[in-house]
Short mmCIF file of C-alpha atoms and ligand atoms in Angstrom, two decimals:
data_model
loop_
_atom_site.label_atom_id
_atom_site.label_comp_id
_atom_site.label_asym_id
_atom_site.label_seq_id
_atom_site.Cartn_x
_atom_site.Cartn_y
_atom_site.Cartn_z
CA UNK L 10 -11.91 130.62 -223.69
CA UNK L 11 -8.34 132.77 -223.77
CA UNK L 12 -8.94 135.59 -226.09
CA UNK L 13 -12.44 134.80 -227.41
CA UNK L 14 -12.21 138.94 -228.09
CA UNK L 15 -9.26 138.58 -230.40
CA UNK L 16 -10.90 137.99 -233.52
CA UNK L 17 -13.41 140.92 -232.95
CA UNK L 18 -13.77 144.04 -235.30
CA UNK L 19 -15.15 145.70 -231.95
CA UNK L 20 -12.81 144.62 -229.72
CA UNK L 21 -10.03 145.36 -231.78
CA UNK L 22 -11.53 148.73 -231.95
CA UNK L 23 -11.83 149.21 -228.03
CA UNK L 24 -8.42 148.37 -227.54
CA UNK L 25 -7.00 150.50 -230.04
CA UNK L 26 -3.78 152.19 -228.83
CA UNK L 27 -4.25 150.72 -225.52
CA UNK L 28 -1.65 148.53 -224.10
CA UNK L 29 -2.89 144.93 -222.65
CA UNK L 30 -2.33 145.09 -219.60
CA UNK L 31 -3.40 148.57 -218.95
CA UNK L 32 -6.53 147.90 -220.89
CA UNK L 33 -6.66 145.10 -217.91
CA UNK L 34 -6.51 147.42 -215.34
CA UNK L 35 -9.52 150.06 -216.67
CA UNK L 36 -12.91 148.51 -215.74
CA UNK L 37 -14.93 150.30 -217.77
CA UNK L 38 -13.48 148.62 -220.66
CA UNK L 39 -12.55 145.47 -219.05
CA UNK L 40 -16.40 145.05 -218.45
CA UNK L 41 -17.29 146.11 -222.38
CA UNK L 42 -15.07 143.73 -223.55
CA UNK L 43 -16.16 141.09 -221.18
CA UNK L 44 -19.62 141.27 -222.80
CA UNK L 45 -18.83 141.51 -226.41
CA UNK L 46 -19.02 138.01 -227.04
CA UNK L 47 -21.92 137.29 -225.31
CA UNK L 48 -23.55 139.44 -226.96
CA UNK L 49 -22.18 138.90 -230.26
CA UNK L 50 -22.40 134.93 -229.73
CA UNK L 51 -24.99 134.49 -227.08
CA UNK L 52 -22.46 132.31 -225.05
CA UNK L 53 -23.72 130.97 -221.74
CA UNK L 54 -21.27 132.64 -220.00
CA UNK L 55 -19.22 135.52 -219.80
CA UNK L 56 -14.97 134.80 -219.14
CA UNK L 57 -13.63 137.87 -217.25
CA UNK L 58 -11.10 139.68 -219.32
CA UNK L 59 -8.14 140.06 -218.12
CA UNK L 60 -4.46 137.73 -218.34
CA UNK L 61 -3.01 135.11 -216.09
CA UNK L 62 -0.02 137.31 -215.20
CA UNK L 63 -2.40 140.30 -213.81
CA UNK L 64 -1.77 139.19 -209.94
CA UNK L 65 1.78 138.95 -211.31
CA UNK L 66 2.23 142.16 -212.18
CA UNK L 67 -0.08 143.32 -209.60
CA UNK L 68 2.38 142.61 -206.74
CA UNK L 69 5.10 144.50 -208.86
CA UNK L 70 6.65 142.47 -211.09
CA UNK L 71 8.30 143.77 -213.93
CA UNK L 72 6.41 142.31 -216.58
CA UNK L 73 4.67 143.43 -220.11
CA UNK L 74 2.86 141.70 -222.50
CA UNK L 75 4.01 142.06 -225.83
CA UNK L 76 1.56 142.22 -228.90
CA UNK L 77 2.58 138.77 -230.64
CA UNK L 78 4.28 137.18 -228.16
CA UNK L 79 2.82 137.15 -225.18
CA UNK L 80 3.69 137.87 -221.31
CA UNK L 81 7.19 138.87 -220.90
CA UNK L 82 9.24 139.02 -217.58
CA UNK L 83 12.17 141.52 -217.39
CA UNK L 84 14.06 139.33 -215.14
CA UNK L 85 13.27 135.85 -214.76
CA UNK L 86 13.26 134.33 -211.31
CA UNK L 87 15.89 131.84 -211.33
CA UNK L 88 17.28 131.89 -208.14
CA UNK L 89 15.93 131.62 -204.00
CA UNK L 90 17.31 135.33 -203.79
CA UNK L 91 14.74 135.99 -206.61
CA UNK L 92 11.82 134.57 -204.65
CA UNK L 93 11.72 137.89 -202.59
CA UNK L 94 9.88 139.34 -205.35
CA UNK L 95 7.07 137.46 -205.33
CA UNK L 96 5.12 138.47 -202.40
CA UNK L 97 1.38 137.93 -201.39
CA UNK L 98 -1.16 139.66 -202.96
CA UNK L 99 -4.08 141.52 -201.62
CA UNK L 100 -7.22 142.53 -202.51
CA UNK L 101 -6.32 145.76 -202.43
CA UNK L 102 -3.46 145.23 -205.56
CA UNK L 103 -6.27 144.43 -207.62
CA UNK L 104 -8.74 147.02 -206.56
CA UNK L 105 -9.77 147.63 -210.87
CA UNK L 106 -10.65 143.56 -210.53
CA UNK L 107 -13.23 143.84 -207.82
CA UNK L 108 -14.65 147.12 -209.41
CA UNK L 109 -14.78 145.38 -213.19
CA UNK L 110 -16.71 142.43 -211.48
CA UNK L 111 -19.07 145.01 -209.52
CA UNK L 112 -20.16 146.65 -212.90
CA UNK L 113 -20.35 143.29 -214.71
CA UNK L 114 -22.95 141.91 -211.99
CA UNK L 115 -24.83 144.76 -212.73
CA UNK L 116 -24.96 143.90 -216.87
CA UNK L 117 -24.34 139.71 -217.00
CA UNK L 118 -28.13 139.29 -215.27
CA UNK L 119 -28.42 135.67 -215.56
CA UNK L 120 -25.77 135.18 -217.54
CA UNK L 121 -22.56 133.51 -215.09
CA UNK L 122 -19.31 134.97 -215.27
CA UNK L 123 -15.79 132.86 -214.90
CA UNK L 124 -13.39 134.42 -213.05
CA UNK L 125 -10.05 132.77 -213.98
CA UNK L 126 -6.11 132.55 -212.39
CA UNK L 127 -2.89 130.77 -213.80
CA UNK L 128 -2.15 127.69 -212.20
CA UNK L 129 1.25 127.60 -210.41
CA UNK L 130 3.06 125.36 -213.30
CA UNK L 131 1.80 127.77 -215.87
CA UNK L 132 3.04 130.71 -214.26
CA UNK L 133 6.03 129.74 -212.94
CA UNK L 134 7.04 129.03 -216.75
CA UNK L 135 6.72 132.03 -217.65
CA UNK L 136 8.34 133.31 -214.81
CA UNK L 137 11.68 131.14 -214.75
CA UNK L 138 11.85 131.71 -218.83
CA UNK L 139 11.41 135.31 -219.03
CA UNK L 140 8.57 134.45 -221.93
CA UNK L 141 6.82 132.08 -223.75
CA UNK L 142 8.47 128.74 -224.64
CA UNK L 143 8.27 125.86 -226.54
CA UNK L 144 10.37 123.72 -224.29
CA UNK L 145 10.26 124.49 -220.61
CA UNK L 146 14.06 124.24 -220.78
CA UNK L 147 14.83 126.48 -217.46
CA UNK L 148 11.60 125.67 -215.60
CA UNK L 149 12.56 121.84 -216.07
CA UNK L 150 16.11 122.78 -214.94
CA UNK L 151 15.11 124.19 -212.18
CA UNK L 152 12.44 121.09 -211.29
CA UNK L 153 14.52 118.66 -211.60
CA UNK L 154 17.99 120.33 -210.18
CA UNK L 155 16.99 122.13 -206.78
CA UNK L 156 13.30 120.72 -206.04
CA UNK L 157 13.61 122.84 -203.11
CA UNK L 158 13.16 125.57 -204.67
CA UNK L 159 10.78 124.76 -207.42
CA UNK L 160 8.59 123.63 -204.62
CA UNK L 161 8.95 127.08 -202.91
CA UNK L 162 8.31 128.68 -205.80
CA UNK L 163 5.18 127.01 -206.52
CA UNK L 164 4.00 127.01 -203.22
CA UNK L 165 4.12 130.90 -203.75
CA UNK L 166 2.42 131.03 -206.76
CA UNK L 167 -0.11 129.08 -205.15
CA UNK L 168 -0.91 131.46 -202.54
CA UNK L 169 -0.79 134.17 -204.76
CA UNK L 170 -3.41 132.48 -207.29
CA UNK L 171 -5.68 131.45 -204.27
CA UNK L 172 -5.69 134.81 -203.03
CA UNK L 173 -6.53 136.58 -206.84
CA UNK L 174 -9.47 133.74 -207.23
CA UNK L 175 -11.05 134.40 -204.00
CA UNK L 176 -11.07 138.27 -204.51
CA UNK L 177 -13.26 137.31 -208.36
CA UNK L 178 -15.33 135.08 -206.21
CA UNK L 179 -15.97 137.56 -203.47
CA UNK L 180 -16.65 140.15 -205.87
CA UNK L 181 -19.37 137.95 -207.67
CA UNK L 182 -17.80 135.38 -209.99
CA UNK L 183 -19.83 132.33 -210.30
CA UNK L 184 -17.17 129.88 -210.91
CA UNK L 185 -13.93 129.77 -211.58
CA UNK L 186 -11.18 128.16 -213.99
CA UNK L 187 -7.19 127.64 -213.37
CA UNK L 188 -4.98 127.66 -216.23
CA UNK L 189 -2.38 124.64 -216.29
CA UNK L 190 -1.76 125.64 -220.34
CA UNK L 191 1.28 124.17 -220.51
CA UNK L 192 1.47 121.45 -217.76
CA UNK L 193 1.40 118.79 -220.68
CA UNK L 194 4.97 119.16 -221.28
CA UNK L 195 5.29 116.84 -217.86
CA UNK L 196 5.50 113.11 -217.79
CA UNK L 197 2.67 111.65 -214.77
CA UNK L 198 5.37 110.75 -212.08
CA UNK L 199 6.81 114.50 -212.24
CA UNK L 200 3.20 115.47 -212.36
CA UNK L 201 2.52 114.32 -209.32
CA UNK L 202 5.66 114.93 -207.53
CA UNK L 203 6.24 118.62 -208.86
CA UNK L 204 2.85 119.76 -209.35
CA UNK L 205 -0.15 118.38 -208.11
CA UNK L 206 0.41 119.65 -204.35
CA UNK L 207 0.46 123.34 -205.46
CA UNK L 208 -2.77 123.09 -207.80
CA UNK L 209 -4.47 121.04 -204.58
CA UNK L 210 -3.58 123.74 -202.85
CA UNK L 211 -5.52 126.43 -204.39
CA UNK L 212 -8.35 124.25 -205.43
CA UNK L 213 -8.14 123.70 -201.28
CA UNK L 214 -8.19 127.01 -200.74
CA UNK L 215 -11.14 128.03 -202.52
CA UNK L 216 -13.16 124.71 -201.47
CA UNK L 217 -15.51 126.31 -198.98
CA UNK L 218 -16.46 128.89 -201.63
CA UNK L 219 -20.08 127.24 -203.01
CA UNK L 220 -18.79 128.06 -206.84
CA UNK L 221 -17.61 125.32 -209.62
CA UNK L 222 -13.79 124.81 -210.31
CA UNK L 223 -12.79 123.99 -213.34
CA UNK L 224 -9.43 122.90 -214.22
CA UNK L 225 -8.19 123.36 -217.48
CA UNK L 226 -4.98 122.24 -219.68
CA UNK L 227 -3.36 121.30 -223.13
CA UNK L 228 -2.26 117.97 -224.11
CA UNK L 229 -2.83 116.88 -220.63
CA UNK L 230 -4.28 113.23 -222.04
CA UNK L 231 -1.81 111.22 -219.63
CA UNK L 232 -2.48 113.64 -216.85
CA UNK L 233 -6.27 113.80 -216.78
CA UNK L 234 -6.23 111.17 -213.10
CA UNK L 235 -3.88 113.45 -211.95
CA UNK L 236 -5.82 116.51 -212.51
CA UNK L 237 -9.27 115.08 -211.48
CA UNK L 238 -7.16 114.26 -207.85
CA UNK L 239 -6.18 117.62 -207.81
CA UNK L 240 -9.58 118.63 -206.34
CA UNK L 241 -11.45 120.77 -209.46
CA UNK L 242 -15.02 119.96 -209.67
CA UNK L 243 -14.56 120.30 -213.39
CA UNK L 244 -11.61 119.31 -215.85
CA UNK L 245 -11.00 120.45 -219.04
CA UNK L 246 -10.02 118.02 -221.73
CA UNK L 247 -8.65 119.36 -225.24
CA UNK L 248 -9.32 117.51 -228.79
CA UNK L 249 -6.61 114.66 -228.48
CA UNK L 250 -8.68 112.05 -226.02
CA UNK L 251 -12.17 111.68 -226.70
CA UNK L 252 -14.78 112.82 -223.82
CA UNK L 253 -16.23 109.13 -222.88
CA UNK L 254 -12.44 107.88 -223.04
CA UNK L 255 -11.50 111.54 -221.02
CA UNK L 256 -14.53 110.46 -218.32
CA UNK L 257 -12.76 106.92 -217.60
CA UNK L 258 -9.44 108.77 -217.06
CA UNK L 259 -10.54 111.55 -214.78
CA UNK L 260 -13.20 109.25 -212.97
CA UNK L 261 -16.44 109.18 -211.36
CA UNK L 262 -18.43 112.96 -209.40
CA UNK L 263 -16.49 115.27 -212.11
CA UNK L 264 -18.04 117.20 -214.99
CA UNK L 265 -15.60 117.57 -218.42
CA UNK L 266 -15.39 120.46 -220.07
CA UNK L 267 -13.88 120.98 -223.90
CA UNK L 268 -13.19 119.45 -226.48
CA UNK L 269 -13.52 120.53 -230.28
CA UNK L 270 -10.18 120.97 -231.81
CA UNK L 271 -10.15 124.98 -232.54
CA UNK L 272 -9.05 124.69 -235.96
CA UNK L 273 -11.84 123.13 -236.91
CA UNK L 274 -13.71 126.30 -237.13
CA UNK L 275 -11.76 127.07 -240.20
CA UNK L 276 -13.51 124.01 -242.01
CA UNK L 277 -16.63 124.55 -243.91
CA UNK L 278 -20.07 124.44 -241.75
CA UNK L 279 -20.99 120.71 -242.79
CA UNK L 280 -17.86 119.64 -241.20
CA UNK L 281 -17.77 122.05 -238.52
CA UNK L 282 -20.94 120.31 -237.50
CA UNK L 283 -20.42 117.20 -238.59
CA UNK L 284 -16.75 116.81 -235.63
CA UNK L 285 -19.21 119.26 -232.92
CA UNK L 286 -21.76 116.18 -233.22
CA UNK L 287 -18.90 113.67 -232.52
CA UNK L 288 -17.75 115.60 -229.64
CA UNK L 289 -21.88 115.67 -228.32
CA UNK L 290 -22.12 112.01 -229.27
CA UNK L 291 -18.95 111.21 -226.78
CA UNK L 292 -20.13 113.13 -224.22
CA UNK L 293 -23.82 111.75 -223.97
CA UNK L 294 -24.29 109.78 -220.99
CA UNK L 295 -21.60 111.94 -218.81
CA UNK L 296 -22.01 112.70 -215.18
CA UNK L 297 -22.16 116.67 -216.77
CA UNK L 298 -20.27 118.66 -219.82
CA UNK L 299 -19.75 121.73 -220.88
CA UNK L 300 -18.88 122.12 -224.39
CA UNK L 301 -15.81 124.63 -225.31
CA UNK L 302 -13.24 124.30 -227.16
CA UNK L 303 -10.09 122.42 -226.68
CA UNK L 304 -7.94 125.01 -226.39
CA UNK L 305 -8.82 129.48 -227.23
CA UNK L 306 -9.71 130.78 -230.09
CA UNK L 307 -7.46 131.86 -232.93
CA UNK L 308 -7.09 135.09 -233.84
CA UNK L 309 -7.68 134.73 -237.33
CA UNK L 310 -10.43 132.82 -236.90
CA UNK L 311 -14.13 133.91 -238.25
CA UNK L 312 -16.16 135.42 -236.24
CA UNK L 313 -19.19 134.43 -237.72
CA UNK L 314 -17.80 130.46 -237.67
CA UNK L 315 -18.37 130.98 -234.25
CA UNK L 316 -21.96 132.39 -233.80
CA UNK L 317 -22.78 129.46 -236.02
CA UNK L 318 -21.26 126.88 -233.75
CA UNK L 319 -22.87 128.35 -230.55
CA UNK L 320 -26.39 128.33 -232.52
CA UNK L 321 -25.48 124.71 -233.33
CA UNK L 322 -24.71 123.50 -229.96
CA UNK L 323 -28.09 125.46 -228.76
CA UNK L 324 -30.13 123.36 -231.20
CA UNK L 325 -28.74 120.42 -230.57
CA UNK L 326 -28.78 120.23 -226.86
CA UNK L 327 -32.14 121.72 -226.14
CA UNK L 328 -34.68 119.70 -223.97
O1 1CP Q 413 -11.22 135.51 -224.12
C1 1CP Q 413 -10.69 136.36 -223.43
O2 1CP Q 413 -10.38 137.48 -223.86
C2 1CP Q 413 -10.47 136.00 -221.99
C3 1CP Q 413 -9.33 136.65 -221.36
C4 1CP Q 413 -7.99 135.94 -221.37
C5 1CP Q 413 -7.67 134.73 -220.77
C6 1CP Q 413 -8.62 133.75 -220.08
C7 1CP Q 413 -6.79 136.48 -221.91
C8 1CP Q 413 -6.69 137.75 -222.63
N1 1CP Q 413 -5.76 135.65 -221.56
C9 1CP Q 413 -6.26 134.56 -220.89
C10 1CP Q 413 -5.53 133.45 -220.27
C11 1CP Q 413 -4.15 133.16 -220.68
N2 1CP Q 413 -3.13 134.03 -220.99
C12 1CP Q 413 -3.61 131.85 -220.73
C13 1CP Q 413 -4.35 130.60 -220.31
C14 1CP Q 413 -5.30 130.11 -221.32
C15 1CP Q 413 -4.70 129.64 -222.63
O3 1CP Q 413 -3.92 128.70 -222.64
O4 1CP Q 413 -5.08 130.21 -223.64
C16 1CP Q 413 -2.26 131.95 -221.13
C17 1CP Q 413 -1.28 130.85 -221.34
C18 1CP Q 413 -1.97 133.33 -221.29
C19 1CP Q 413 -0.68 133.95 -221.64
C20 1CP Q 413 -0.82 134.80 -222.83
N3 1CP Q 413 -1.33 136.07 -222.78
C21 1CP Q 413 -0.55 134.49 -224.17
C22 1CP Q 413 0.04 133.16 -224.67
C23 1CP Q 413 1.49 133.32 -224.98
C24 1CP Q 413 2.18 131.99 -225.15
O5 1CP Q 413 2.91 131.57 -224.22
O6 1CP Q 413 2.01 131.34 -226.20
C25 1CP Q 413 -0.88 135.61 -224.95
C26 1CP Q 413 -0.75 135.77 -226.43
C27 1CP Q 413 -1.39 136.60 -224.05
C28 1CP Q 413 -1.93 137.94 -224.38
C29 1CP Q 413 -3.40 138.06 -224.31
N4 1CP Q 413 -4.19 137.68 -223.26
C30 1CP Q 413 -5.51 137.97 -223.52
C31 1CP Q 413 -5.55 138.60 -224.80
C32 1CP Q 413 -6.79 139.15 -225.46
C33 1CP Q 413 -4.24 138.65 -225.30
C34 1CP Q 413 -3.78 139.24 -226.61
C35 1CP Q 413 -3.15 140.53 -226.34
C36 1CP Q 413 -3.53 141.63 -227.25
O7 1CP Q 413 -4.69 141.77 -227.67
O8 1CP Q 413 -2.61 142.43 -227.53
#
């Protein structure tokens, strides 16, 4: 989950004077810190390091992330004129991806790896804001007042995120997860309408591929039919619905993935295991789940809270 490596003394230390998304761009150290918590938490699989807005900057956007905040977009694409910028991407943009995935093949052994894109609503946010925001208050503008453009907008995105997953999968990932963070901000009906199309588009896209998709989002309870029509294999549910209630919503030949509320990994153990039960309790009887976390991991959270949870979940779902 986003930034597992956050709350790590040694990746902390590997990053040290190194700016994110160069330290993206270095596979060396993209594949180190790849493997830190697996080997620190002896996860059953590895998430590829790296930042939804890679492929963004990769077709040469000016963009930074900013230690913090988060991504930030010099200027924002508001405008058709501004849609120039965002052109396809190729394999060969992301060159440092393929070669990160290459070395991690070599070190994961049986161990899968997630390769992982921004979903077009996601991205486009960040994109139309110039940042991080609470309310959307641009991106909606634009959705609502020229869905022309929105559409085309997201229809690029689309291509562009198709085109970054299939280069992880071709270079070894063995399944791969879309970020729709911050698609809970939409009511169903503009959901559907504004959407759905673009995030059926790359889960279209990378259908022939023989790898899970998961689909993954925040506060996305009244969206979870949505999502599971959007084509993932897999959707991600956070703490808010619980995961037989989640099942009924997304519906029947989908897996769930989630849902303990991160900040419960600040309680004590008892409790810690006492809400991870609940969440194995709910999911008993599923067509498949794999347990995560509702949403990433804090950054001030303790490491050690989360070794513990992973030996947890190991004991209690043995056969
Ligand atoms: O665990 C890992 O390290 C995996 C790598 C990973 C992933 C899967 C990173 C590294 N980012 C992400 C995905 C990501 N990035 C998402 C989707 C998942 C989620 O919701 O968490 C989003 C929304 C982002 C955007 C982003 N990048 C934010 C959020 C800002 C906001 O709008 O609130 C932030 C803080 C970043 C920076 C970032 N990305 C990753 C790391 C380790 C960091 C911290 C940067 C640093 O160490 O300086």
């Amino acid at each position: 989950m986003r930034q597992a490596g956050r709350s790590l003394p040694e990746y902390l230390k590997v990053r040290e004077g190194i700016p994110m998304l160069e330290s993206c761009m270095r596979p060396e150290l993209v594949t180190e810190i790849t493997l830190q918590p697996v080997r620190r938490h002896k996860v059953d699989a590895a998430i590829y390091f790296s930042d939804i807005v890679v492929p963004l900057k990769a077709i040469g956007l000016d963009l930074d992330i900013k230690p913090g905040i988060g991504p930030v977009v010099a200027e924002p694409i508001r405008t058709r004129a501004d849609l120039a910028r965002l052109r396809e991407l190729t394999p060969d943009d992301v060159s440092y991806v393929t070669e990160a995935i290459g070395m991690l093949m070599g070190e994961l052994g049986a161990t899968p790896l997630i390769g992982f894109a921004g979903a077009p609503f996601t991205l486009a946010s960040y994109l139309v804001e110039g940042g991080p925001s609470r309310n959307h208050e641009h991106t909606k503008a634009m959705m609502y007042g020229d869905p022309e453009l929105w559409a085309e907008l997201l229809d690029r995105l689309a291509d562009i995120t198709s085109a970054f997953l299939k280069v992880q999968i071709e270079a070894g990932a063995s399944a791969v997860q879309l970020f729709d963070s911050w698609v809970g901000a939409l009511a169903p009906v503009d959901y559907r309408r504004s959407v759905l199309p673009a995030s059926a588009k790359v889960f279209d896209a990378i259908a022939a591929y023989d790898v899970p998709r998961i689909h993954f989002g925040v506060g996305t309870g009244e969206l979870l039919g949505l999502m599971g029509e959007a084509g993932a294999d897999v959707v991600g549910v956070d703490w808010r619905v619980p995961l037989d209630e989640a099942a009924r919503r997304v519906g029947p030949g989908k897996a769930l993935q989630g849902n303990l509320d991160p900040a419960v990994l600040f309680a004590p153990t008892a409790a810690v295991e006492t809400k991870t039960r609940e969440v194995l309790d709910a999911a008993a009887g599923l067509e498949g789940h794999i347990f995560n976390l509702g949403h990433g991991v804090l950054p001030t959270m303790d490491p050690d809270s989360l070794t513990r949870l992973v030996e947890y979940v190991h004991t209690q779902t043995a056969r």
